[in-house]
Every structure is written in C-alpha cells, then in structure tokens.
XYZ file of C-alpha atoms in Angstrom:
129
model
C 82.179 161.750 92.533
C 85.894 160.259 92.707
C 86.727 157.535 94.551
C 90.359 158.444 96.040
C 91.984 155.495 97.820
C 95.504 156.988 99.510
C 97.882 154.216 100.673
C 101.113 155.111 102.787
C 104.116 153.022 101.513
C 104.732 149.534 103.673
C 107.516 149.288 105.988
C 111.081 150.744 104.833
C 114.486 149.680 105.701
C 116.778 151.786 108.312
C 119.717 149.683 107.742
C 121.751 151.459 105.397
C 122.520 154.741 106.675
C 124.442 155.786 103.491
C 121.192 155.613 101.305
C 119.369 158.871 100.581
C 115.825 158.551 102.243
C 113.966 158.494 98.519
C 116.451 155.292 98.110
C 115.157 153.132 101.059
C 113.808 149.787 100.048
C 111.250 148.268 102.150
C 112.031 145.682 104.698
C 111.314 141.979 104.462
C 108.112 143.084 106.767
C 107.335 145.802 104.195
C 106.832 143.449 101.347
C 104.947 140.474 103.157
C 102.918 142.969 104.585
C 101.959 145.006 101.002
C 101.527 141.585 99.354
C 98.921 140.364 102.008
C 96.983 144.307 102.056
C 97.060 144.040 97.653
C 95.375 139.947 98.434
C 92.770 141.750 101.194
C 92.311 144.784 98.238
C 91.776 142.226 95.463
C 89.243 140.301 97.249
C 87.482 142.981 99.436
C 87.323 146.118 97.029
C 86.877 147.185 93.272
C 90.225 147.564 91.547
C 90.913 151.382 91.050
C 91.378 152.890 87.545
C 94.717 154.356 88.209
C 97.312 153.772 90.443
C 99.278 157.301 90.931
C 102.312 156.379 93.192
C 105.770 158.718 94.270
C 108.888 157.877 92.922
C 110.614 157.151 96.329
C 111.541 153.366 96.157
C 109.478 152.225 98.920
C 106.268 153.790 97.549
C 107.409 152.523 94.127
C 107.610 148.982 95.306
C 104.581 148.866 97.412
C 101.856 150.317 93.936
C 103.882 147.987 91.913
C 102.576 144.932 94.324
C 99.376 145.953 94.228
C 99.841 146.895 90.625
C 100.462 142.835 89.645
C 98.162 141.996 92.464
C 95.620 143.649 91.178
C 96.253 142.783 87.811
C 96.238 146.660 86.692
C 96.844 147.163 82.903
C 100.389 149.045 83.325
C 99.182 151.965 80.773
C 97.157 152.929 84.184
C 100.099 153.168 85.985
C 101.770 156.615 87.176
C 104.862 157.433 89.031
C 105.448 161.198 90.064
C 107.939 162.623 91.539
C 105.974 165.261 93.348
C 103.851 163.086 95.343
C 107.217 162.524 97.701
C 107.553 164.838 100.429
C 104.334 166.903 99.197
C 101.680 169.138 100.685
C 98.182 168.817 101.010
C 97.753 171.583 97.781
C 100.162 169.938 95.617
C 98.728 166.449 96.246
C 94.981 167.656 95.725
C 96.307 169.535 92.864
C 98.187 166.447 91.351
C 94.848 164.167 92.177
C 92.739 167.055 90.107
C 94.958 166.656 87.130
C 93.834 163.144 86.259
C 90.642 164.846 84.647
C 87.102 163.891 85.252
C 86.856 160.987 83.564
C 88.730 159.166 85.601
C 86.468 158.002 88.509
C 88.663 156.074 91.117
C 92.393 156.936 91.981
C 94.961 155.205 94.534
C 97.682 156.720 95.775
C 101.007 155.641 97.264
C 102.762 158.070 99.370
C 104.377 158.797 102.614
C 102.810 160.857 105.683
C 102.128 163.497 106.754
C 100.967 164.054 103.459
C 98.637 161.632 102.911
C 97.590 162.119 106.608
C 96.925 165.627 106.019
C 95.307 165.321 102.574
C 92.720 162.952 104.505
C 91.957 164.897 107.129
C 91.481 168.247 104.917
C 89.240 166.186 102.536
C 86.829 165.058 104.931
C 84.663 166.515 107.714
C 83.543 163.151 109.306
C 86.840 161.537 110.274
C 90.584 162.487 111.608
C 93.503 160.282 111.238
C 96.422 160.526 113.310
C 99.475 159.757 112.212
C-alpha cells in the first residue's frame, strides 16, 4: 500500500497584482510557517521517498523547504506542471505514474484539488476546504 502525504502550498502573497497567479511567492507568513510544518515533519513522521510538487512558485518554494528540511536526496525530487490547477483524475493519474515501487509520495499543490483528491480517496474522513 502507498503512503500518499498531499500538502497544500503555505501562504502566498496578494501584493502584486501584476503577477500571474502561478508567479505568486509566498508571504513572509508562508515561509515561517512551511519551515516550522518541514521541523514538525522531520521530527514527527518518516521522510517520504519522493516529493512530487506543481510548478506554481508557491508550491515550488514550500517542497523545496521541506525538501532541505528533510534532507531529501534531490534525484527524488519532481516538479510537474500538471499538478497546478488539476483534477482529482489527473492528480490520481499523475500519483499512479510513479510505479509501484515507490511506496510513499508527498505532494505539494493547491486546493480544491488536493481537497478533492482526499476526499475521493477515502471513505472515513471529509475535508473541507
């Protein structure tokens, strides 16, 4: 069984309007806050074998702290495009394409669709947004 660990980006910046929305940064409470969940990761659960992230800049950021937090060997490290702004289908189908060897994945993202990927993946729980 796979161990899938989804993680929506930290806090983004709203205060350049001129930036396309796959360009925002996160805010200064977007990077404290991803540096102290990567420390509570580190200490609290098993480091995953992949880190699959988007390619937005906010989701980008965030894996890459918990990337060097982590201390994850950077040949386990994925960006793809097609995790931003994606469906429950294309993120199961992009989570299914790691192959079968590979026993514990974390994903950055954005919601709904890591909201919806949750809820369609499990019987036992339901996440709002």
């Amino acid at each position: 069984m796979r161990e899938l660990i989804f993680v929506r980006h930290a806090k983004s910046d709203w205060g350049t309007e001129f930036l396309k929305d796959i360009d925002r940064p996160l805010n200064e409470r977007g990077y404290t806050d991803a540096y102290l969940m990567s420390k509570w990761y580190l200490k609290n659960k098993k480091k995953p074998e992949i880190i699959l992230t988007s390619t937005a800049t906010r989701a980008l950021n965030t894996g890459l702290i918990f990337a060097r937090t982590l201390e994850l060997n950077m040949s386990n490290f994925f960006m793809n495009e097609k995790i931003y702004e994606s469906s429950v289908l294309n993120l199961v189908s992009i989570i299914q394409a790691q192959g079968s060897a590979v026993k514990s994945v974390m994903l950055f993202g954005h919601n709904p669709g890591i909201t919806e990927t949750c809820n369609a993946l499990t019987d036992d729980l339901f996440f709002d947004n």
